Short mmCIF file of C-alpha atoms in Angstrom, two decimals:
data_model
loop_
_atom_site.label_atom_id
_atom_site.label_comp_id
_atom_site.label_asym_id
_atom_site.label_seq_id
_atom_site.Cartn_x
_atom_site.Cartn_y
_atom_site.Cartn_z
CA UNK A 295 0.39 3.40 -37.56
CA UNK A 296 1.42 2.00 -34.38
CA UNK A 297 4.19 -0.48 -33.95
CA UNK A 298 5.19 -2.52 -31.47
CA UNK A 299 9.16 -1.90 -30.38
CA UNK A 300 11.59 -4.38 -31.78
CA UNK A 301 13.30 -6.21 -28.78
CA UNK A 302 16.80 -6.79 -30.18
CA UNK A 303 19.31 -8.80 -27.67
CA UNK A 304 21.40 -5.97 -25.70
CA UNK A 305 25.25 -6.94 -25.81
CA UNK A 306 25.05 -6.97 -22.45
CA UNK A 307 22.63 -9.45 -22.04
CA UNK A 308 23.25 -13.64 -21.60
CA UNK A 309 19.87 -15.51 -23.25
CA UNK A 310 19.80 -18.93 -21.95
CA UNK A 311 16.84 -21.12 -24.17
CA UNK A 312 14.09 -23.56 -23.24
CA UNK A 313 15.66 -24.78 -19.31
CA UNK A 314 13.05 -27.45 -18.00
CA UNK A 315 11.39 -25.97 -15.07
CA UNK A 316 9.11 -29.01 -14.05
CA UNK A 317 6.62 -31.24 -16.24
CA UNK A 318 2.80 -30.30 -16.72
CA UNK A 319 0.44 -33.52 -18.43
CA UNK A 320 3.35 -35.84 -18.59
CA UNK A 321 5.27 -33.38 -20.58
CA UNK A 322 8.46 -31.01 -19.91
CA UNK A 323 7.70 -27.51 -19.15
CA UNK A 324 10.70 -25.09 -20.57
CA UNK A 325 11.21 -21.14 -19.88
CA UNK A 326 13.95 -18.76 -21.29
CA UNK A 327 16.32 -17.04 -19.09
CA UNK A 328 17.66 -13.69 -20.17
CA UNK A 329 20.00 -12.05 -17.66
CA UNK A 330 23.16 -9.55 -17.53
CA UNK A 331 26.30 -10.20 -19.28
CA UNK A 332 28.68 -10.25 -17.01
CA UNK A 333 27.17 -11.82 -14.43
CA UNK A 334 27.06 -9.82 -11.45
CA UNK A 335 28.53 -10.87 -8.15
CA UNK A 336 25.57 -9.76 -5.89
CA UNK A 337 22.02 -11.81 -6.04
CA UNK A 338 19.41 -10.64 -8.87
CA UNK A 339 16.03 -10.14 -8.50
CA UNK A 340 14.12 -11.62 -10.36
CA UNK A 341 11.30 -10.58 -13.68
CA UNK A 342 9.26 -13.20 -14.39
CA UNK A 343 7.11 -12.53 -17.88
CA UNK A 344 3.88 -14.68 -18.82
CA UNK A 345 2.67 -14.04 -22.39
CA UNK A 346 -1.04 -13.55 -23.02
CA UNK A 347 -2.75 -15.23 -26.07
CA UNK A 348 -6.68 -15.77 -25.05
CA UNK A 349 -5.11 -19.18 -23.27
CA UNK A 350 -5.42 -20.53 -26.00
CA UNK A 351 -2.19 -19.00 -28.09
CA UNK A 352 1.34 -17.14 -27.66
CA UNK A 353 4.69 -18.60 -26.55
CA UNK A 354 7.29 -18.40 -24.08
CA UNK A 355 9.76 -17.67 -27.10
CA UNK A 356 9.67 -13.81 -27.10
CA UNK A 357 12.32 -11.20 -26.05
CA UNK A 358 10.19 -8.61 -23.70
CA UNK A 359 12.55 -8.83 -21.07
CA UNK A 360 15.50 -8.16 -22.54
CA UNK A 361 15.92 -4.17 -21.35
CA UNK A 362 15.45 -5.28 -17.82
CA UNK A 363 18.17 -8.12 -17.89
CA UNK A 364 19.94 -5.21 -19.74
CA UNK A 365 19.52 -3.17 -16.25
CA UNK A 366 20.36 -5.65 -13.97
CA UNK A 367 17.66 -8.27 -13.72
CA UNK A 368 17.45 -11.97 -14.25
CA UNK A 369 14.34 -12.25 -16.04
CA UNK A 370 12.34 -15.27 -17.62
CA UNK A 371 9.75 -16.42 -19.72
CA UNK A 372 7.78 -19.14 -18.78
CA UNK A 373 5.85 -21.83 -21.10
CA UNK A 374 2.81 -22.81 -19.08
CA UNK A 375 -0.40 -25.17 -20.91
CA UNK A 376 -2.52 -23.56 -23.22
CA UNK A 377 -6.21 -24.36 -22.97
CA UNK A 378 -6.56 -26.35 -26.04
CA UNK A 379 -4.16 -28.93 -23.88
CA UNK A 380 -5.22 -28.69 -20.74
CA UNK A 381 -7.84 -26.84 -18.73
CA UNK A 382 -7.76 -24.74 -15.87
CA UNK A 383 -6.26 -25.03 -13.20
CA UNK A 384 -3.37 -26.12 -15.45
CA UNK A 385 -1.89 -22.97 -16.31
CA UNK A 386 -2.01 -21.56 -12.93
CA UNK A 387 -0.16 -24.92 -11.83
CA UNK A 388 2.57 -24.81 -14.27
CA UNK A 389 3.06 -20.88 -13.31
CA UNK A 390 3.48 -21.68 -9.87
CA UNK A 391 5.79 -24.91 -10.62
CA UNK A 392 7.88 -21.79 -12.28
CA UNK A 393 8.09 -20.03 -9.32
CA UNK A 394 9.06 -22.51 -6.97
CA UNK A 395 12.05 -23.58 -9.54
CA UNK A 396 13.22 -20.03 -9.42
CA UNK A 397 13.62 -20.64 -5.63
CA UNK A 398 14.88 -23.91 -5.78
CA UNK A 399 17.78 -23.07 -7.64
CA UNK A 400 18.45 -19.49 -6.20
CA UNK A 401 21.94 -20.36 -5.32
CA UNK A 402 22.71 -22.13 -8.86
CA UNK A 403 21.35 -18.53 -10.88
CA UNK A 404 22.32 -16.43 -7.98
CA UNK A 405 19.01 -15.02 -7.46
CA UNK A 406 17.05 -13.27 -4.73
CA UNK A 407 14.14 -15.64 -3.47
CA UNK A 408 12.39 -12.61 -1.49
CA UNK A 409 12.35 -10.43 -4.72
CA UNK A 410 10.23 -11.68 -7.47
CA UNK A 411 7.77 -9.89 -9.45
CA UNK A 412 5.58 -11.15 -12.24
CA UNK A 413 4.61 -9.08 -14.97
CA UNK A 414 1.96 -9.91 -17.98
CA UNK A 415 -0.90 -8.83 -20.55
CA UNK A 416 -4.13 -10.47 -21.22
CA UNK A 417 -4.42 -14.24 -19.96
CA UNK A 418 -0.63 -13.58 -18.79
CA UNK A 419 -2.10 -10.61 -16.79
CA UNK A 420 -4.97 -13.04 -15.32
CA UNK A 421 -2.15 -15.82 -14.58
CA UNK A 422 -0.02 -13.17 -13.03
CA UNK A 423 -3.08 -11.23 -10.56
CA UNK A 424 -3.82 -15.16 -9.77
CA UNK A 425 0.43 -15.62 -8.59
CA UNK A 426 -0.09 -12.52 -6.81
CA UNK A 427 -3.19 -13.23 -4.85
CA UNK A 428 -3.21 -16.67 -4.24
CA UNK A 429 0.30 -17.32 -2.35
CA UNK A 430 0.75 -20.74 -1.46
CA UNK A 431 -3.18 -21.70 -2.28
CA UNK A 432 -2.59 -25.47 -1.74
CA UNK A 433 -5.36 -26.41 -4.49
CA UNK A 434 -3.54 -24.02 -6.99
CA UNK A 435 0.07 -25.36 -6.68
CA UNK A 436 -0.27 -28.75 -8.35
CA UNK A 437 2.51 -31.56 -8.76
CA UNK A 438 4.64 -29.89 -11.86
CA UNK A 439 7.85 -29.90 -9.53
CA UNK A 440 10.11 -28.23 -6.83
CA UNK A 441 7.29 -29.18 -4.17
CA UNK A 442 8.06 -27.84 -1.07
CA UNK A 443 9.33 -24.32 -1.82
CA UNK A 444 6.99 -20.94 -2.21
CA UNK A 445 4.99 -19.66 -5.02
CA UNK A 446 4.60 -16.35 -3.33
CA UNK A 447 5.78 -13.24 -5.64
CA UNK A 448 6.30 -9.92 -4.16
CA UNK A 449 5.16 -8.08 -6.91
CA UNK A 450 2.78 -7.86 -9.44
CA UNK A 451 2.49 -6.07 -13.06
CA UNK A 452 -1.26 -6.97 -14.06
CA UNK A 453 -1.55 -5.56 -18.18
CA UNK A 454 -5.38 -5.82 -18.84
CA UNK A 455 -5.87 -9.92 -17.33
CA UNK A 456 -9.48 -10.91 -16.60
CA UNK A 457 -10.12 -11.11 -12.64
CA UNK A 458 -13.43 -11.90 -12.44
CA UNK A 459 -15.13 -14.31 -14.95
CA UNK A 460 -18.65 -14.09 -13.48
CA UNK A 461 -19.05 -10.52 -14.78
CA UNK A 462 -19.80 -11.34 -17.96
CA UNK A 463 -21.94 -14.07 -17.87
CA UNK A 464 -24.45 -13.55 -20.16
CA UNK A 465 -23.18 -10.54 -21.55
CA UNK A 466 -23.07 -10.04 -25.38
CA UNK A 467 -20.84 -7.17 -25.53
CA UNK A 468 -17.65 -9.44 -25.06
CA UNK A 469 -18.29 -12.66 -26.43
CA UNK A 470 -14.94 -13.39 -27.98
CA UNK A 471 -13.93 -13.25 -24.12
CA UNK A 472 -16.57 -15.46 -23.22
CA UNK A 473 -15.60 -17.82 -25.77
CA UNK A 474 -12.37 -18.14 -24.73
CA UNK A 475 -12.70 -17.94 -21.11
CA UNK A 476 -15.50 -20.90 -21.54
CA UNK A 477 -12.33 -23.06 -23.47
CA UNK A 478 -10.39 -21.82 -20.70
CA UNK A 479 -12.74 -23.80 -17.81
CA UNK A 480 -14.08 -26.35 -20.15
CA UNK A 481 -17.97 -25.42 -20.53
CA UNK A 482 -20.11 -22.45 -20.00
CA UNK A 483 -19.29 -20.45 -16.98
CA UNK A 484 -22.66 -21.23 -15.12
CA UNK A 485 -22.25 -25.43 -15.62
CA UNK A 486 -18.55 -24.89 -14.48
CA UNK A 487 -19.25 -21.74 -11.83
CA UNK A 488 -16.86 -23.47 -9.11
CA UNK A 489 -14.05 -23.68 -11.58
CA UNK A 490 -14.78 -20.36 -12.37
CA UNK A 491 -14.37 -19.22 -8.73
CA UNK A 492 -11.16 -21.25 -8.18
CA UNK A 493 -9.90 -18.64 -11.56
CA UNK A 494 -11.01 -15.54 -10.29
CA UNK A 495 -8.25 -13.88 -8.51
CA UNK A 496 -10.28 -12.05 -6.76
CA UNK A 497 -11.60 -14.92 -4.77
CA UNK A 498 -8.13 -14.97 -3.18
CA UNK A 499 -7.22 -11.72 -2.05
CA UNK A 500 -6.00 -11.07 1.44
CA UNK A 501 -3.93 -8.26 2.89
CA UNK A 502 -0.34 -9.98 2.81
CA UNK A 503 -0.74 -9.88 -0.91
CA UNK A 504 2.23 -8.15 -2.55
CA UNK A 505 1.95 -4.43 -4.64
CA UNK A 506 0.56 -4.37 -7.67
CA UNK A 507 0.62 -1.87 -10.57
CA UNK A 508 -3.08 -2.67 -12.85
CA UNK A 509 -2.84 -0.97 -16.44
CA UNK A 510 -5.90 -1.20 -18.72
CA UNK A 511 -7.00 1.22 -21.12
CA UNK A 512 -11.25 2.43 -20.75
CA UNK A 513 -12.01 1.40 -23.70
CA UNK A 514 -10.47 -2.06 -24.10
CA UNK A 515 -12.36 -3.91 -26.76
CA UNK A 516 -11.21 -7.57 -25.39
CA UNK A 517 -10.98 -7.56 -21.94
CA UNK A 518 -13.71 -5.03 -20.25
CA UNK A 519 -11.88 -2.29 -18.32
CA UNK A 520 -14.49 -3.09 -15.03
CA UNK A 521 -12.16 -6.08 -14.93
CA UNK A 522 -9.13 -4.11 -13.58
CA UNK A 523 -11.52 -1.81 -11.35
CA UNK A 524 -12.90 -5.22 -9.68
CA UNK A 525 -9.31 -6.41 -8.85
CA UNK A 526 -8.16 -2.40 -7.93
CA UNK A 527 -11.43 -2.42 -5.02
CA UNK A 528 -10.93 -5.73 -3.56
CA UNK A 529 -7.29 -5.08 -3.34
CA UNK A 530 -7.34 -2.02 -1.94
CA UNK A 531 -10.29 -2.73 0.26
CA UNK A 532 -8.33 -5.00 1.92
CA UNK A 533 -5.40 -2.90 2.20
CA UNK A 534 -3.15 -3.61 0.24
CA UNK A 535 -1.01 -1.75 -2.46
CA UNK A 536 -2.45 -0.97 -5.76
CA UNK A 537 -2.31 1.48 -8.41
#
Protein backbone atom coordinates (compact mmCIF):
# COMPACT_ATOMS: atom_id res chain seq x y z
CA UNK A 1 0.00 0.00 0.00
CA UNK A 2 1.34 3.31 -0.62
CA UNK A 3 1.88 5.91 2.02
CA UNK A 4 2.49 9.22 2.02
CA UNK A 5 5.97 10.22 4.07
CA UNK A 6 5.43 11.54 7.53
CA UNK A 7 6.88 15.17 7.67
CA UNK A 8 8.17 15.30 11.26
CA UNK A 9 9.79 18.88 12.33
CA UNK A 10 13.76 18.52 11.72
CA UNK A 11 15.66 19.86 14.95
CA UNK A 12 17.09 22.07 12.85
CA UNK A 13 14.22 23.70 11.69
CA UNK A 14 12.35 27.14 13.36
CA UNK A 15 8.26 26.79 12.48
CA UNK A 16 6.79 30.12 12.87
CA UNK A 17 2.52 29.70 12.76
CA UNK A 18 -0.30 31.58 11.04
CA UNK A 19 1.85 35.36 10.32
CA UNK A 20 -0.83 37.69 8.58
CA UNK A 21 0.33 38.25 5.13
CA UNK A 22 -2.49 40.72 3.92
CA UNK A 23 -6.46 40.43 4.15
CA UNK A 24 -8.64 38.72 1.31
CA UNK A 25 -12.89 39.50 1.70
CA UNK A 26 -12.43 41.61 4.73
CA UNK A 27 -10.65 38.86 6.44
CA UNK A 28 -6.84 38.17 7.57
CA UNK A 29 -4.91 35.99 5.34
CA UNK A 30 -2.17 33.84 7.53
CA UNK A 31 0.83 31.52 6.13
CA UNK A 32 3.37 29.36 8.14
CA UNK A 33 6.97 30.00 7.99
CA UNK A 34 9.33 27.11 8.44
CA UNK A 35 13.01 28.00 8.11
CA UNK A 36 16.62 26.85 9.49
CA UNK A 37 17.48 26.75 13.03
CA UNK A 38 20.07 28.72 13.47
CA UNK A 39 19.35 31.30 11.40
CA UNK A 40 21.87 31.79 8.88
CA UNK A 41 23.76 35.01 8.39
CA UNK A 42 23.53 35.16 4.52
CA UNK A 43 19.91 35.90 2.72
CA UNK A 44 17.58 32.70 2.05
CA UNK A 45 15.84 31.96 -0.82
CA UNK A 46 12.84 31.45 -0.61
CA UNK A 47 10.04 27.98 -1.10
CA UNK A 48 6.82 29.04 -1.27
CA UNK A 49 4.18 25.84 -1.04
CA UNK A 50 0.35 26.18 -2.11
CA UNK A 51 -1.73 23.13 -1.13
CA UNK A 52 -4.17 21.68 -3.65
CA UNK A 53 -7.72 20.57 -2.54
CA UNK A 54 -10.14 20.91 -5.83
CA UNK A 55 -10.29 24.86 -4.53
CA UNK A 56 -12.58 23.97 -2.69
CA UNK A 57 -10.53 22.08 0.36
CA UNK A 58 -6.92 21.66 2.05
CA UNK A 59 -5.07 24.06 4.37
CA UNK A 60 -2.09 26.03 4.76
CA UNK A 61 -1.45 23.95 8.08
CA UNK A 62 0.78 21.13 6.67
CA UNK A 63 4.56 20.41 7.09
CA UNK A 64 5.79 19.71 3.25
CA UNK A 65 8.44 22.04 3.53
CA UNK A 66 10.08 21.12 6.32
CA UNK A 67 13.28 19.08 4.54
CA UNK A 68 13.97 22.15 2.52
CA UNK A 69 14.03 24.66 5.54
CA UNK A 70 16.05 21.65 6.90
CA UNK A 71 18.62 22.40 3.85
CA UNK A 72 18.77 25.86 3.99
CA UNK A 73 15.56 27.44 2.78
CA UNK A 74 12.99 29.73 4.22
CA UNK A 75 9.94 28.18 3.09
CA UNK A 76 6.10 28.97 3.60
CA UNK A 77 2.74 27.93 3.32
CA UNK A 78 0.28 30.17 2.28
CA UNK A 79 -3.67 30.23 3.15
CA UNK A 80 -5.29 31.72 0.09
CA UNK A 81 -9.66 31.64 -0.37
CA UNK A 82 -11.17 28.55 -1.13
CA UNK A 83 -13.94 28.62 -3.71
CA UNK A 84 -16.79 27.96 -1.48
CA UNK A 85 -15.74 31.71 -0.08
CA UNK A 86 -14.81 33.42 -2.78
CA UNK A 87 -14.49 32.92 -6.52
CA UNK A 88 -11.86 33.31 -8.86
CA UNK A 89 -9.80 35.57 -9.23
CA UNK A 90 -9.60 35.40 -5.42
CA UNK A 91 -7.17 32.82 -4.91
CA UNK A 92 -4.83 34.01 -7.47
CA UNK A 93 -5.09 37.51 -5.59
CA UNK A 94 -4.38 36.32 -2.20
CA UNK A 95 -1.28 34.19 -3.78
CA UNK A 96 0.13 37.13 -5.20
CA UNK A 97 -0.62 39.40 -1.94
CA UNK A 98 1.82 36.42 -0.52
CA UNK A 99 4.39 37.14 -2.71
CA UNK A 100 4.65 40.68 -2.51
CA UNK A 101 4.77 40.29 1.56
CA UNK A 102 7.70 38.02 1.11
CA UNK A 103 9.38 41.04 -0.60
CA UNK A 104 8.19 43.55 1.55
CA UNK A 105 9.71 42.24 4.46
CA UNK A 106 12.96 40.72 2.87
CA UNK A 107 15.13 42.57 5.21
CA UNK A 108 12.93 41.65 8.46
CA UNK A 109 13.22 37.45 7.40
CA UNK A 110 16.47 38.03 5.68
CA UNK A 111 15.38 36.74 2.46
CA UNK A 112 16.41 36.92 -1.18
CA UNK A 113 13.69 38.94 -3.22
CA UNK A 114 15.27 37.73 -6.72
CA UNK A 115 15.02 34.00 -5.63
CA UNK A 116 11.60 32.69 -5.14
CA UNK A 117 10.13 29.64 -6.40
CA UNK A 118 6.64 28.29 -5.93
CA UNK A 119 5.95 24.81 -5.77
CA UNK A 120 2.31 22.93 -5.67
CA UNK A 121 -0.12 19.92 -6.63
CA UNK A 122 -3.53 20.07 -8.04
CA UNK A 123 -5.36 23.59 -7.68
CA UNK A 124 -1.94 24.59 -5.81
CA UNK A 125 -0.21 23.48 -9.09
CA UNK A 126 -2.84 25.69 -11.21
CA UNK A 127 -2.29 28.71 -8.61
CA UNK A 128 1.40 28.21 -8.88
CA UNK A 129 1.70 27.88 -13.24
CA UNK A 130 -0.74 31.12 -12.87
CA UNK A 131 2.33 33.01 -10.29
CA UNK A 132 4.65 31.84 -12.79
CA UNK A 133 3.12 33.09 -15.96
CA UNK A 134 1.36 35.99 -15.13
CA UNK A 135 4.16 38.36 -13.44
CA UNK A 136 2.84 41.52 -12.45
CA UNK A 137 -0.69 40.94 -14.51
CA UNK A 138 -2.29 44.16 -13.08
CA UNK A 139 -5.94 42.50 -13.17
CA UNK A 140 -4.50 39.45 -11.21
CA UNK A 141 -2.79 41.29 -8.28
CA UNK A 142 -5.81 42.58 -6.37
CA UNK A 143 -5.84 44.86 -3.12
CA UNK A 144 -4.91 41.99 -0.33
CA UNK A 145 -1.71 44.12 0.67
CA UNK A 146 2.01 45.12 0.16
CA UNK A 147 0.85 47.05 -3.13
CA UNK A 148 3.60 48.27 -4.84
CA UNK A 149 6.17 45.46 -4.70
CA UNK A 150 6.45 42.30 -7.36
CA UNK A 151 4.59 39.15 -7.63
CA UNK A 152 7.09 37.80 -10.05
CA UNK A 153 8.62 34.22 -8.92
CA UNK A 154 11.63 32.89 -10.56
CA UNK A 155 10.68 29.52 -10.43
CA UNK A 156 8.07 27.25 -10.78
CA UNK A 157 7.24 23.50 -9.49
CA UNK A 158 3.78 22.80 -11.34
CA UNK A 159 2.50 18.99 -9.63
CA UNK A 160 -0.48 18.04 -11.97
CA UNK A 161 -2.52 21.93 -11.79
CA UNK A 162 -5.13 22.47 -14.51
CA UNK A 163 -3.81 25.12 -17.22
CA UNK A 164 -6.35 25.22 -19.50
CA UNK A 165 -10.07 24.99 -18.43
CA UNK A 166 -11.56 25.16 -21.95
CA UNK A 167 -10.31 21.64 -22.72
CA UNK A 168 -12.78 19.98 -21.13
CA UNK A 169 -15.76 21.63 -21.80
CA UNK A 170 -18.17 19.28 -22.48
CA UNK A 171 -16.19 16.40 -21.79
CA UNK A 172 -17.62 13.53 -19.64
CA UNK A 173 -14.53 11.76 -18.92
CA UNK A 174 -13.56 14.29 -16.06
CA UNK A 175 -16.54 15.61 -14.61
CA UNK A 176 -15.50 15.73 -11.00
CA UNK A 177 -12.95 18.37 -12.56
CA UNK A 178 -15.57 20.08 -14.26
CA UNK A 179 -17.53 20.29 -11.23
CA UNK A 180 -15.11 21.80 -9.36
CA UNK A 181 -13.52 24.00 -11.80
CA UNK A 182 -17.30 25.35 -12.56
CA UNK A 183 -17.42 26.22 -8.35
CA UNK A 184 -14.11 27.51 -8.99
CA UNK A 185 -15.47 30.43 -11.71
CA UNK A 186 -18.95 30.49 -10.44
CA UNK A 187 -21.13 28.84 -13.39
CA UNK A 188 -20.53 26.65 -16.30
CA UNK A 189 -17.39 27.35 -18.16
CA UNK A 190 -19.18 28.53 -21.45
CA UNK A 191 -21.64 31.32 -19.39
CA UNK A 192 -18.36 32.36 -17.54
CA UNK A 193 -15.71 31.70 -20.69
CA UNK A 194 -13.90 35.20 -19.93
CA UNK A 195 -13.34 34.24 -16.35
CA UNK A 196 -12.22 31.16 -17.58
CA UNK A 197 -9.57 32.82 -19.81
CA UNK A 198 -8.41 35.25 -17.07
CA UNK A 199 -7.62 31.34 -15.07
CA UNK A 200 -5.92 29.73 -17.71
CA UNK A 201 -2.30 30.21 -17.30
CA UNK A 202 -1.72 29.67 -20.46
CA UNK A 203 -3.35 32.83 -21.59
CA UNK A 204 -0.36 34.55 -19.96
CA UNK A 205 2.69 33.11 -21.07
CA UNK A 206 5.51 35.18 -22.45
CA UNK A 207 9.21 34.47 -22.76
CA UNK A 208 10.50 36.33 -19.47
CA UNK A 209 8.56 33.72 -17.63
CA UNK A 210 10.76 31.92 -15.10
CA UNK A 211 11.81 27.78 -15.37
CA UNK A 212 9.52 25.48 -14.65
CA UNK A 213 9.67 21.75 -13.78
CA UNK A 214 5.70 20.14 -14.88
CA UNK A 215 5.19 16.57 -13.20
CA UNK A 216 1.98 14.67 -14.03
CA UNK A 217 1.57 11.12 -14.27
CA UNK A 218 -0.33 9.71 -18.02
CA UNK A 219 -2.81 8.36 -16.50
CA UNK A 220 -4.04 10.89 -13.93
CA UNK A 221 -7.62 10.12 -13.12
CA UNK A 222 -8.40 13.91 -11.80
CA UNK A 223 -6.62 16.22 -13.65
CA UNK A 224 -6.12 15.00 -17.53
CA UNK A 225 -2.39 14.63 -18.26
CA UNK A 226 -3.04 16.91 -21.82
CA UNK A 227 -3.24 19.58 -19.13
CA UNK A 228 0.55 19.59 -18.39
CA UNK A 229 1.39 18.97 -22.24
CA UNK A 230 -0.75 22.29 -23.04
CA UNK A 231 1.29 24.36 -20.48
CA UNK A 232 4.84 22.27 -21.57
CA UNK A 233 4.05 23.62 -25.67
CA UNK A 234 3.10 27.08 -25.00
CA UNK A 235 5.98 27.42 -22.68
CA UNK A 236 8.42 26.11 -24.60
CA UNK A 237 7.09 27.55 -27.80
CA UNK A 238 7.81 30.66 -26.56
CA UNK A 239 11.11 29.86 -25.30
CA UNK A 240 11.24 29.49 -22.25
CA UNK A 241 12.47 26.73 -19.76
CA UNK A 242 10.45 23.72 -19.15
CA UNK A 243 10.75 20.21 -18.36
Amino acid sequence: MFRLPIFRLPPNVEDVKDVVFGTGGGRPLRLNIARPKPLPKEPMPVVVFIHGGAWRGGTYENPRNYPLAAEGYFTVNIEYRLSGEATFPAQIHDCKAAIRWLRANAEKYNILTDRIGVWGSSAGGHLVALLGTSGDVAELEGKGGSEGFSSRVQAVVDLFGPTDFSEIIGTRKYLTFLEVAERLVGGTLVERSELVKMANPITYVTPDDPPFLIIHGEKDQAVPFSQSKILYDALTSSGVKAN
